[in-house]
Amino acid sequence: MVFKVKDEQERIARVAIDTPLPGLFDYSTIPGTQVGAIVSVPFGKRQMAGVVVEIQASSTQAADKIKAVSLVCHAIPPLSTDWLNLCQFAAQYYLRSPGEVMLPALPTHIRTPTHWEKWTRQANQNWPKIAKLMTPASYAKTAAPLLLTEQQRVVDTLIASASTNNFAPFLLHGVTGSGKTEVYLHLMAALLASNTTSQILLLVPEINLTPQLEMSLRARFPEYALAVLHSGLAEGVRANAWLCAHLGKARIILGTRLAILASLPHLTAIIVDEEHDTSYKQQEGLRYSARDLAVWRGQQLGITVVLGSATPSLESWHKSEAHQNRYQRLTLSERAQTHAVLPQVHLVDIEVERKLQRPIREGITQPVLQAIEKRLARGEQSLLYLNRRGYAPVLHCEACGWLSGCPRCSVHLVLHRDQGNILRCHHCGLETRVPHHCPDCGNVDLVPLGRGTQRIEESLAALFPQARVMRIDADATRRKGSAQTLLSAVHTGQVDILVGTQMVAKGHDFQRITFVGILNPDAALHSHEFRASERLFAQLMQVAGRAGRAGIPGEVLVQTRYPQAAVYQALTHHDYPGYARTLIAQRKEAGFPPFTFQALLTVQARDLSHCLAFLQAACTGAQAFAEILNAEITLFDPVPCAVAKIAGRERAQLLVESASRSALQRFLVSWTALLPTLRPRQKWQIERDPMLV
Ligand code: ADP
Ligand code: ZN
Ligand code: ZN
């Protein structure tokens, strides 16, 4: 039955609500209801926030079933059609309801009706105050340095392209320290000056990188309002920043991945720094890739998108190959600071060290120890990189072979010694005291196996008592603001030896580090994940890139048992293009992305057999659609996840692959409609372009 409106004024609002139920929901409008408005509506027994996506004359639902919008948020101007379209695209692509994308994209205060009255009341007094907050007057303008020829050429190309008002995606491949930031700043300066409204979005992978960049941006552009958006902000601060962006007051928006879904009515360019970084992929809830959405958003708006990296993702690199011609590749091949060159990278063969009977102390070889000593004598800094936090990855009983397993997960409990002696699960968070004796045999000699950053920190302090040793990892930076304190201690020279995980490898412009020691990277060589070597190479290139950025030549030593491995050979030659070529050839041969497209169905249950049974049923049910799609779809066998059990729940997965993105999309739409009908019912989720396969 079709419901017809009696009154011309009365219309139907189609509203997105944060629920997995598909589609939009119909409500009759009240004054002020318009497309893009944030509203509150009755939903079941509750009131829920929603966004009006369409207004129509009629609904396909029975008239007596349709309730009215309860409240319209008048304080906030409606969201634009571009924003609604972006979210609807993301919803469709990531197989979610529109509301599951739109509502979480709004700061909590903005989507909480109880706050609206306050916003409305204070609106007029508040905006000027907030805008002022975004442009503190305390920054004296710093002058832009003269660009190098290479930088200038890149900037010219970007500005020329931006002035054509067309979609233009660029991949900026610049070696570490080549001054990509300076390129971004010059592009921004030109675009911000070109008209009075233009907004620029600069995405960075880590919250820890925002304060440093924020300072540079404020110092360079004190005349423009700047908003910072990331998940670490207090709710009120985030709501203000979001509003400044939404109202067009903020001209520069600096943010982490969630900022890609901000409302930016005058967006004229998007820059994604360190575009290869896996942090751009949200790993829970809506599993979107902020980098991919940036490119989509740029295309939708017809604007310039710059993806920058010293180690681009293979996907982006492939698209920038001449024959693909999807992204235009721009290159910065030299370091920017006077006399700065790429560091010398050498491999230390651990087997050779053993054979020559050169003592390895606490897992650190002689060449690395000597390199540190040399830096200490010269008053320079060293960075020791180990991508494993904690004291030791496992505690072991030598008498009976007991290992400290997590009772709730299929992983080991990690020994931590920074706050007493505890065993901690890195997957479910479980913490227990270290047992006095082996729970199995009673032996009191339990030994830590392997090394984490805490143990290396302790060893270095013992080996170099004269040195100031500091550790930066997720444990050392748990307290708010501590990452900044620690990082600034490095920048101001209060540290001689820095021990860190990948947290210190990303983007930081350390001026005094001249030696980087990479301690135990071999584990990643044996990974089954097809992206493991790509990621290892990127990590090593990035961390090596922290050495010698300011003129004093840098040195990098990699301790390995496999010096012949292609990844290390490429690293010693700083040969990203060569290694990318090798990896792309392998991917083509094996039919992996970027030559195919993937989706991953994951299911959790108390019993692994239930997971596998569900996936088997999903597989059988899928055959029907797969046949319709002319067998363009490959379904792999259901298997337990790499970490099969987390917090008492077993997990299994099923990979789907296709050479055609659109065939995969059509398949997934039908499949996701089928999955809820399977019995027994299970908690499942689908991830597009999964990272961990
Ligand atoms: P990347 O992000 O490419 O690794 P950065 O943007 O951090 O490199 O720049 C590396 C260093 O070079 C920074 O200290 C920066 O101030 C400096 N730099 C960049 N461009 C220039 C330039 N044109 N002249 C002098 N120094 C520069
Ligand atoms: Zn024992
Ligand atoms: Zn656990």
XYZ file of C-alpha atoms and ligand atoms in Angstrom:
722
model
C 0.000 0.000 0.000
C 1.324 3.424 -0.910
C 0.934 6.202 1.584
C 0.019 9.466 -0.097
C 0.483 12.761 1.635
C -2.675 14.721 2.270
C -0.957 17.947 2.890
C 1.556 19.274 0.356
C 3.726 20.366 3.265
C 3.777 17.000 4.872
C 6.554 14.878 3.566
C 8.465 11.770 4.322
C 12.004 11.969 5.620
C 14.190 8.957 4.865
C 16.560 8.712 7.823
C 19.831 6.846 8.384
C 20.090 5.291 11.840
C 23.011 3.471 13.458
C 21.624 -0.050 13.192
C 22.680 -3.066 11.157
C 19.167 -3.231 9.681
C 19.665 -2.314 6.040
C 18.541 0.856 4.337
C 16.849 4.054 5.483
C 13.817 4.530 7.708
C 10.728 6.604 6.927
C 9.362 9.311 9.229
C 6.937 12.133 8.665
C 8.645 15.486 8.831
C 8.283 18.305 11.320
C 9.237 21.941 10.626
C 12.921 22.275 9.905
C 13.364 18.720 8.644
C 15.581 18.899 5.590
C 18.083 16.778 3.729
C 21.288 16.530 5.745
C 19.653 17.527 9.014
C 20.634 15.705 12.183
C 17.477 14.522 13.890
C 16.175 12.421 16.724
C 13.582 9.799 15.866
C 11.630 7.087 17.685
C 13.076 3.693 16.800
C 11.507 0.643 18.416
C 11.186 1.588 22.053
C 14.049 4.065 21.951
C 14.897 7.507 20.673
C 17.832 7.453 18.291
C 19.873 10.031 16.456
C 19.635 9.968 12.702
C 20.603 11.844 9.572
C 17.983 12.793 6.969
C 19.234 11.412 3.664
C 16.219 12.058 1.429
C 12.863 13.787 1.583
C 10.093 12.267 -0.458
C 6.434 12.901 -1.085
C 5.386 9.405 -0.147
C 6.388 6.237 1.607
C 5.848 2.607 0.647
C 4.889 1.914 4.249
C 1.402 1.989 5.718
C 0.443 5.453 6.903
C -0.399 4.347 10.425
C 3.062 2.768 10.789
C 4.854 6.012 10.127
C 5.953 8.037 13.114
C 7.093 11.623 13.102
C 10.610 12.959 13.532
C 10.857 13.947 17.205
C 13.478 16.652 17.093
C 15.587 18.494 14.544
C 18.990 19.839 15.538
C 18.715 23.467 14.458
C 22.081 24.564 15.776
C 23.995 22.631 13.143
C 23.532 23.401 9.447
C 22.615 20.342 7.368
C 25.287 17.977 6.104
C 26.002 18.338 2.398
C 24.852 15.990 -0.338
C 28.514 15.262 -1.065
C 28.980 14.049 2.486
C 25.824 11.953 2.363
C 26.991 10.424 -0.917
C 30.441 9.670 0.486
C 28.904 7.861 3.444
C 26.454 6.013 1.262
C 29.267 4.867 -0.977
C 31.237 3.674 2.069
C 28.159 1.897 3.396
C 27.603 0.108 0.132
C 31.247 -0.785 -0.399
C 31.868 -1.966 3.150
C 28.490 -3.698 3.310
C 26.995 -1.705 6.148
C 23.818 0.268 6.590
C 24.138 4.000 5.772
C 23.518 4.839 9.423
C 26.373 2.597 10.548
C 28.702 4.870 8.602
C 27.085 8.270 9.128
C 26.341 8.329 12.840
C 29.709 7.042 14.107
C 31.336 9.578 11.763
C 29.778 12.376 13.841
C 31.379 13.263 17.187
C 29.408 11.921 20.142
C 28.203 15.368 21.246
C 26.933 16.174 17.773
C 24.793 13.062 17.652
C 23.512 13.282 21.221
C 20.143 15.117 21.318
C 20.581 16.098 24.969
C 23.530 18.286 23.901
C 21.639 20.062 21.107
C 19.852 22.521 23.283
C 23.157 23.628 24.715
C 24.696 23.946 21.256
C 21.716 25.959 20.056
C 21.723 28.244 23.074
C 25.425 28.890 22.930
C 25.738 28.820 19.187
C 26.083 32.518 18.589
C 28.368 33.237 21.491
C 30.421 30.166 20.902
C 31.426 30.111 17.253
C 33.707 33.145 17.424
C 35.288 31.770 20.571
C 35.844 28.380 19.014
C 37.187 29.836 15.805
C 39.692 31.803 17.872
C 40.719 28.627 19.645
C 41.525 27.157 16.255
C 43.804 30.102 15.409
C 45.920 30.942 18.443
C 47.578 34.270 17.878
C 50.740 33.210 19.686
C 52.374 31.852 16.567
C 54.728 34.103 14.699
C 54.755 33.241 11.043
C 57.798 31.243 9.996
C 59.105 31.654 6.509
C 59.047 28.808 4.021
C 62.493 27.490 3.088
C 63.623 27.642 -0.488
C 62.625 24.454 -2.233
C 65.131 22.183 -3.892
C 64.769 21.778 -7.653
C 63.102 18.381 -7.296
C 60.670 19.644 -4.655
C 59.874 22.706 -6.754
C 59.101 20.587 -9.799
C 56.712 18.424 -7.755
C 55.015 21.443 -6.190
C 54.593 23.096 -9.597
C 52.981 19.959 -11.021
C 50.596 19.689 -8.074
C 49.586 23.336 -8.164
C 49.076 23.286 -11.933
C 46.881 20.235 -11.610
C 44.885 21.629 -8.694
C 44.103 24.775 -10.643
C 42.330 22.749 -13.348
C 39.626 21.684 -10.855
C 39.752 18.077 -11.966
C 40.209 14.874 -10.066
C 43.943 14.264 -10.080
C 45.404 11.502 -7.921
C 49.164 11.635 -7.340
C 51.540 9.200 -5.761
C 54.428 11.143 -4.271
C 57.298 8.710 -3.858
C 59.926 10.523 -1.823
C 62.792 8.802 -0.046
C 62.935 9.225 3.738
C 63.974 12.765 4.596
C 63.310 14.073 1.085
C 61.073 16.835 2.429
C 57.610 15.618 1.524
C 56.149 17.731 4.318
C 57.594 20.837 2.725
C 55.928 19.860 -0.557
C 52.581 19.538 1.233
C 53.050 22.930 2.907
C 53.804 24.672 -0.371
C 50.809 23.095 -2.058
C 48.638 24.120 0.874
C 49.917 27.678 0.828
C 49.010 28.025 -2.836
C 45.561 26.488 -2.518
C 44.630 28.341 0.663
C 45.575 31.628 -0.940
C 43.752 30.854 -4.170
C 40.333 31.600 -2.688
C 38.828 32.556 0.629
C 37.049 29.318 1.490
C 39.191 26.371 0.330
C 39.775 23.630 2.903
C 42.621 21.142 2.877
C 42.628 17.809 4.609
C 45.982 16.394 5.701
C 45.846 12.827 6.984
C 48.590 11.247 9.077
C 48.693 7.659 10.332
C 49.425 8.254 14.022
C 48.031 10.523 16.714
C 51.619 10.948 17.888
C 52.499 12.678 14.656
C 49.801 15.327 14.943
C 51.362 17.612 17.615
C 54.618 17.976 15.686
C 52.814 18.705 12.422
C 50.264 20.919 14.111
C 53.075 23.126 15.352
C 54.638 23.389 11.902
C 51.270 24.149 10.333
C 50.339 26.793 12.886
C 53.723 28.423 12.596
C 53.559 28.451 8.825
C 49.925 29.441 8.505
C 48.965 31.558 11.511
C 46.392 33.340 9.334
C 44.293 30.215 8.750
C 42.128 28.398 11.269
C 43.232 24.845 11.844
C 41.262 21.937 13.275
C 42.770 18.711 14.531
C 40.656 15.565 14.455
C 41.657 12.274 16.017
C 40.298 9.699 18.405
C 42.375 10.879 21.362
C 40.526 14.188 21.732
C 38.123 14.867 24.594
C 34.548 14.739 23.294
C 33.906 18.466 23.642
C 37.138 19.363 21.874
C 36.392 16.952 19.069
C 32.879 18.329 18.634
C 34.273 21.866 18.364
C 36.936 20.854 15.873
C 34.382 18.948 13.812
C 32.033 21.944 13.828
C 34.754 24.312 12.695
C 35.378 21.982 9.777
C 31.688 21.532 9.055
C 31.031 25.273 9.146
C 33.927 25.886 6.773
C 35.740 27.952 9.407
C 38.702 25.605 9.666
C 40.730 25.898 6.469
C 43.271 23.251 7.401
C 42.143 19.954 8.869
C 44.847 17.723 10.281
C 43.663 14.309 11.305
C 44.023 10.582 11.569
C 41.932 8.107 9.583
C 38.566 9.089 11.083
C 38.973 12.605 9.644
C 38.326 11.244 6.145
C 34.638 11.094 7.096
C 34.530 14.677 8.424
C 32.120 17.119 6.855
C 34.240 19.496 4.749
C 32.036 21.689 2.571
C 34.908 23.449 0.760
C 37.392 20.622 0.425
C 39.918 21.348 -2.360
C 42.715 18.855 -1.748
C 43.420 15.766 0.296
C 46.923 14.765 1.306
C 47.525 11.314 2.752
C 50.987 11.193 4.333
C 52.654 7.774 4.763
C 49.895 6.354 2.625
C 51.229 2.789 2.985
C 50.612 2.775 6.724
C 48.259 0.078 7.969
C 46.809 2.502 10.537
C 44.709 3.938 7.723
C 42.751 0.733 7.856
C 40.188 0.652 10.640
C 40.391 -2.815 12.181
C 37.053 -2.972 13.963
C 33.473 -1.891 13.357
C 33.328 -0.298 9.934
C 36.562 -1.666 8.514
C 37.260 1.114 6.059
C 40.482 2.246 4.471
C 40.851 6.003 4.916
C 43.319 6.104 2.038
C 40.917 4.418 -0.349
C 38.061 6.656 0.768
C 40.321 9.682 0.251
C 40.773 8.723 -3.382
C 37.038 8.134 -3.797
C 36.222 11.453 -2.156
C 38.719 13.229 -4.379
C 37.164 11.724 -7.466
C 33.666 12.627 -6.309
C 34.675 16.248 -5.763
C 37.006 16.564 -8.730
C 39.990 17.632 -6.634
C 43.666 16.821 -6.158
C 44.651 13.895 -3.958
C 48.270 13.364 -2.947
C 49.349 10.011 -1.527
C 52.854 10.372 -0.130
C 55.323 7.732 1.031
C 58.905 6.506 0.880
C 57.482 2.987 0.687
C 54.117 3.170 -1.076
C 51.663 0.321 -0.723
C 51.952 -2.082 -3.639
C 48.372 -1.229 -4.572
C 49.192 2.446 -4.992
C 52.558 1.793 -6.598
C 50.936 -0.491 -9.138
C 48.342 2.155 -9.992
C 51.147 4.626 -10.589
C 52.955 2.404 -13.110
C 53.077 4.096 -16.478
C 50.972 1.439 -18.221
C 48.311 1.589 -15.508
C 48.197 5.356 -15.560
C 45.745 5.612 -12.683
C 47.875 7.776 -10.414
C 50.525 10.155 -11.605
C 53.832 9.295 -9.949
C 56.056 12.086 -8.670
C 59.504 11.407 -7.285
C 61.806 12.948 -4.704
C 65.004 10.960 -4.946
C 67.287 12.871 -2.571
C 67.289 14.015 0.994
C 66.421 17.639 1.463
C 68.679 18.944 4.207
C 72.085 20.216 3.217
C 74.601 17.347 2.986
C 72.035 14.775 4.144
C 72.264 11.501 2.273
C 70.551 8.152 2.721
C 72.235 6.037 5.424
C 74.587 3.152 4.688
C 72.756 -0.104 5.425
C 74.763 -3.237 6.334
C 73.690 -6.699 7.401
C 75.150 -8.463 10.418
C 75.027 -12.214 9.860
C 74.306 -13.725 13.264
C 75.588 -17.153 12.185
C 78.901 -15.665 11.112
C 79.175 -13.800 14.412
C 78.663 -17.131 16.190
C 81.205 -18.948 14.042
C 83.792 -16.254 14.630
C 82.945 -16.613 18.325
C 82.371 -12.937 18.713
C 80.272 -12.613 21.847
C 76.625 -11.695 21.363
C 75.501 -9.919 24.503
C 71.829 -9.984 25.397
C 70.991 -10.613 21.757
C 73.075 -7.678 20.588
C 76.019 -8.388 18.287
C 79.459 -6.792 18.506
C 79.114 -4.604 15.408
C 75.920 -3.109 16.845
C 77.495 -2.578 20.265
C 80.504 -0.894 18.674
C 78.293 1.318 16.559
C 76.459 2.484 19.684
C 79.731 3.109 21.480
C 80.965 5.231 18.617
C 77.797 7.371 18.760
C 78.110 7.753 22.523
C 81.694 8.949 22.138
C 80.600 11.484 19.513
C 77.534 12.658 21.437
C 75.142 11.363 18.786
C 72.001 9.308 19.269
C 71.320 5.655 18.477
C 67.990 3.993 17.841
C 67.499 0.295 18.493
C 64.457 -1.060 16.783
C 62.604 -4.144 17.911
C 58.996 -4.618 16.991
C 58.095 -6.560 20.106
C 57.007 -4.897 23.292
C 57.190 -6.326 26.796
C 60.157 -7.934 28.542
C 59.990 -11.363 26.916
C 57.377 -12.885 24.621
C 56.931 -15.942 26.847
C 57.884 -17.409 30.226
C 59.209 -20.962 30.184
C 59.775 -23.843 32.583
C 62.934 -25.668 31.593
C 62.079 -28.671 33.747
C 58.803 -29.652 32.096
C 58.459 -27.416 29.059
C 55.547 -25.348 30.397
C 54.962 -22.076 28.517
C 52.927 -19.132 29.763
C 49.814 -19.526 27.633
C 46.793 -17.270 27.883
C 43.878 -19.302 29.248
C 41.470 -17.331 27.058
C 43.429 -16.957 23.807
C 45.604 -19.129 21.599
C 48.689 -16.993 22.258
C 51.357 -16.720 24.933
C 51.178 -14.339 27.839
C 53.931 -11.777 27.509
C 56.214 -11.080 30.439
C 56.204 -7.394 31.445
C 58.500 -5.891 34.005
C 57.739 -2.210 33.882
C 55.091 -2.302 36.599
C 56.150 -5.228 38.729
C 56.431 -8.702 37.351
C 53.316 -9.521 35.377
C 52.156 -11.693 32.526
C 49.933 -9.872 30.088
C 47.915 -11.031 27.096
C 48.324 -8.680 24.144
C 45.062 -9.913 22.645
C 42.495 -9.974 25.462
C 44.263 -7.784 28.019
C 44.314 -10.456 30.742
C 46.911 -9.757 33.450
C 48.266 -12.107 36.089
C 51.145 -12.085 38.540
C 54.144 -14.099 37.497
C 53.759 -17.470 39.262
C 56.360 -18.317 41.942
C 56.727 -21.777 40.534
C 55.704 -23.709 37.450
C 51.943 -24.411 37.603
C 52.582 -27.854 36.068
C 55.614 -29.245 37.906
C 56.360 -26.846 40.741
C 59.843 -25.955 39.482
C 60.800 -22.504 40.746
C 63.193 -21.594 37.943
C 61.023 -20.015 35.279
C 62.981 -18.317 32.529
C 61.959 -15.586 30.102
C 62.353 -16.741 26.489
C 63.254 -14.252 23.799
C 63.444 -10.490 24.078
C 61.119 -7.541 24.038
C 61.837 -3.817 24.201
C 61.863 -3.742 28.018
C 64.565 -6.367 28.185
C 66.662 -4.635 25.547
C 66.266 -1.373 27.444
C 67.482 -3.103 30.627
C 70.409 -4.752 28.806
C 71.531 -1.510 27.207
C 71.400 0.297 30.527
C 73.678 -2.416 31.967
C 76.023 -2.467 28.962
C 76.304 1.320 28.746
C 75.932 2.615 32.303
C 77.122 6.064 31.203
C 74.317 6.423 28.639
C 70.780 7.740 28.964
C 68.568 4.949 27.637
C 64.905 5.476 26.867
C 62.133 3.269 25.524
C 59.183 4.345 23.380
C 56.462 1.779 22.731
C 52.753 1.344 23.406
C 53.447 0.539 27.079
C 55.714 3.511 27.727
C 53.222 5.892 26.121
C 49.981 4.650 27.607
C 49.388 7.770 29.666
C 47.982 10.718 27.781
C 50.688 13.069 26.591
C 53.557 10.769 27.526
C 54.428 10.022 23.901
C 54.997 13.742 23.334
C 57.119 14.053 26.458
C 59.277 11.101 25.456
C 59.584 12.205 21.833
C 60.584 15.703 22.808
C 63.256 14.274 25.110
C 64.716 12.628 22.020
C 64.434 15.794 19.945
C 66.105 17.926 22.600
C 68.996 15.536 23.051
C 68.197 14.223 26.526
C 68.526 10.665 25.302
C 71.563 8.762 24.031
C 70.023 5.423 23.148
C 66.417 5.067 22.130
C 64.735 1.662 22.105
C 61.475 1.488 20.236
C 58.866 -0.373 18.258
C 57.325 0.727 14.967
C 55.913 3.636 16.952
C 59.230 5.462 16.527
C 59.690 4.435 12.910
C 56.863 6.486 11.488
C 57.443 9.904 10.054
C 59.491 11.389 12.890
C 62.112 13.866 11.821
C 64.814 13.028 14.363
C 67.773 15.293 13.821
C 70.389 13.691 16.069
C 70.023 9.988 15.380
C 72.938 8.727 13.321
C 72.757 5.009 14.035
C 69.852 2.603 13.726
C 70.203 -1.025 14.847
C 67.474 -3.427 13.766
C 67.539 -6.343 16.151
C 65.286 -9.218 15.260
C 63.337 -8.760 12.054
C 63.573 -12.371 10.787
C 60.305 -13.599 12.289
C 58.313 -11.799 9.607
C 60.135 -13.803 6.900
C 58.287 -16.936 7.953
C 54.818 -15.405 8.045
C 52.074 -16.962 5.950
C 50.435 -13.620 5.307
C 51.063 -12.637 1.726
C 51.604 -9.013 2.720
C 54.242 -9.852 5.358
C 57.291 -9.105 3.212
C 55.806 -5.894 1.840
C 55.142 -4.737 5.358
C 58.534 -5.834 6.684
C 60.301 -3.968 3.913
C 58.279 -0.812 4.531
C 58.956 -0.999 8.273
C 62.689 -1.482 7.798
C 62.976 1.264 5.182
C 61.060 3.616 7.449
C 63.080 2.881 10.567
C 66.350 2.994 8.612
C 65.120 6.351 7.336
C 65.367 7.825 10.841
C 69.174 7.739 10.612
C 71.324 10.596 9.408
C 68.602 13.025 8.449
C 70.559 16.143 9.266
C 73.860 16.002 7.467
C 75.960 13.643 9.598
C 76.055 10.395 7.606
C 73.810 7.717 9.078
C 74.520 4.024 9.516
C 72.035 1.146 9.782
C 72.856 -2.400 10.906
C 70.380 -5.255 10.528
C 70.973 -8.413 12.596
C 69.764 -11.413 10.659
C 70.217 -15.112 10.051
C 69.156 -14.729 6.420
C 71.349 -12.037 4.874
C 70.562 -13.359 1.400
C 66.817 -12.713 1.736
C 65.603 -10.427 -1.053
C 64.038 -8.019 1.417
C 67.380 -7.327 3.146
C 69.273 -7.111 -0.115
C 66.830 -4.527 -1.400
C 67.094 -2.669 1.903
C 70.878 -2.353 1.652
C 70.423 -0.739 -1.773
C 67.477 1.463 -0.741
C 65.828 -0.139 -3.718
C 62.123 0.326 -3.235
C 61.264 0.210 -6.969
C 63.259 -2.994 -7.488
C 61.707 -4.749 -4.530
C 58.242 -3.553 -5.501
C 58.818 -4.991 -8.969
C 59.729 -8.376 -7.451
C 56.725 -8.391 -5.144
C 54.318 -7.303 -7.874
C 55.573 -10.091 -10.149
C 55.000 -12.579 -7.312
C 51.524 -11.250 -6.653
C 50.641 -11.466 -10.317
C 51.896 -15.016 -10.519
C 49.960 -16.042 -7.402
C 46.858 -14.073 -8.296
C 46.935 -11.902 -5.178
C 45.953 -8.242 -4.832
C 46.381 -5.862 -6.587
C 45.564 -8.365 -9.341
C 42.523 -9.694 -7.537
C 40.080 -8.293 -5.024
C 39.341 -9.942 -1.730
C 36.807 -10.068 1.048
C 37.060 -11.985 4.276
C 34.155 -13.505 6.161
C 35.034 -14.029 9.818
C 32.928 -15.771 12.402
C 33.238 -16.173 16.183
C 31.733 -18.815 18.413
C 32.555 -20.681 21.596
C 33.297 -23.769 19.550
C 35.589 -23.908 16.555
C 33.396 -26.592 14.994
C 30.440 -24.188 15.062
C 32.510 -21.555 13.291
C 33.582 -23.961 10.615
C 30.055 -25.368 10.198
C 28.687 -21.866 9.697
C 31.360 -21.027 7.142
C 30.732 -24.312 5.349
C 27.033 -23.439 5.123
C 27.958 -19.954 3.892
C 30.143 -21.594 1.286
C 27.433 -23.975 0.111
C 24.865 -21.169 0.010
C 27.271 -19.035 -1.971
C 27.694 -21.565 -4.764
C 24.352 -20.521 -6.231
C 25.401 -16.874 -6.640
C 28.890 -17.777 -7.712
C 27.477 -19.795 -10.579
C 25.238 -16.949 -11.646
C 28.318 -14.781 -11.710
C 29.993 -17.156 -14.193
C 32.386 -18.525 -11.655
C 34.211 -15.226 -11.414
C 34.270 -15.764 -7.689
C 36.703 -18.025 -5.851
C 35.736 -19.255 -2.412
C 38.569 -20.671 -0.330
C 38.165 -23.323 2.342
C 37.039 -22.203 5.785
C 40.044 -22.177 8.145
C 40.715 -21.159 11.741
C 42.154 -17.612 12.020
C 45.902 -17.222 12.618
C 45.085 -16.463 16.251
C 42.208 -18.908 16.506
C 40.958 -18.054 19.988
C 40.625 -14.596 21.551
C 38.968 -13.986 24.918
C 37.406 -17.420 24.909
C 35.879 -17.089 21.455
C 37.057 -19.288 18.612
C 37.445 -17.589 15.261
C 37.504 -18.895 11.735
C 37.560 -17.268 8.340
C 36.696 -17.759 4.714
C 38.400 -15.826 1.967
C 36.555 -14.783 -1.188
C 38.442 -13.561 -4.204
C 37.636 -12.258 -7.646
C 39.492 -10.647 -10.506
C 36.535 -8.307 -10.912
C 35.744 -5.763 -8.240
C 32.187 -5.342 -9.464
C 31.533 -9.094 -9.635
C 32.795 -9.375 -6.072
C 30.553 -6.514 -4.996
C 27.459 -8.102 -6.578
C 28.301 -11.415 -4.999
C 28.808 -9.890 -1.548
C 25.511 -8.025 -1.647
C 23.609 -11.274 -2.252
C 25.760 -13.162 0.200
C 25.326 -10.726 3.087
C 21.577 -11.046 2.607
C 21.891 -14.821 2.876
C 24.186 -15.035 5.915
C 21.637 -13.938 8.548
C 19.293 -16.722 7.391
C 21.827 -19.511 7.990
C 21.264 -21.814 10.955
C 22.640 -22.006 13.531
C 22.967 -18.259 13.650
C 26.489 -16.941 14.310
C 28.153 -13.615 14.848
C 29.907 -12.830 11.569
C 31.483 -9.937 9.766
C 32.734 -9.210 6.296
C 35.808 -7.177 5.594
C 36.616 -5.701 2.183
C 40.266 -5.594 1.106
C 41.379 -7.338 4.312
C 44.931 -6.692 5.510
C 45.610 -9.791 7.586
C 45.092 -12.776 5.347
P 60.076 13.171 4.699
O 58.695 13.361 5.265
O 60.096 13.165 3.211
O 60.797 12.006 5.310
P 60.591 15.682 5.955
O 59.463 16.393 5.338
O 60.495 15.278 7.372
O 60.950 14.403 5.066
O 61.897 16.554 5.729
C 63.161 16.116 6.174
C 63.973 17.286 6.680
O 64.380 18.108 5.579
C 63.226 18.179 7.620
O 64.046 18.486 8.711
C 62.921 19.397 6.799
O 62.847 20.544 7.601
C 64.086 19.475 5.854
N 63.774 20.130 4.570
C 62.733 19.877 3.755
N 62.772 20.652 2.642
C 63.881 21.423 2.764
C 64.489 22.440 1.939
N 63.956 22.780 0.778
N 65.628 22.999 2.379
C 66.176 22.624 3.556
N 65.661 21.687 4.377
C 64.529 21.097 3.993
Zn 57.352 -27.061 34.870
Zn 44.236 -13.521 26.106
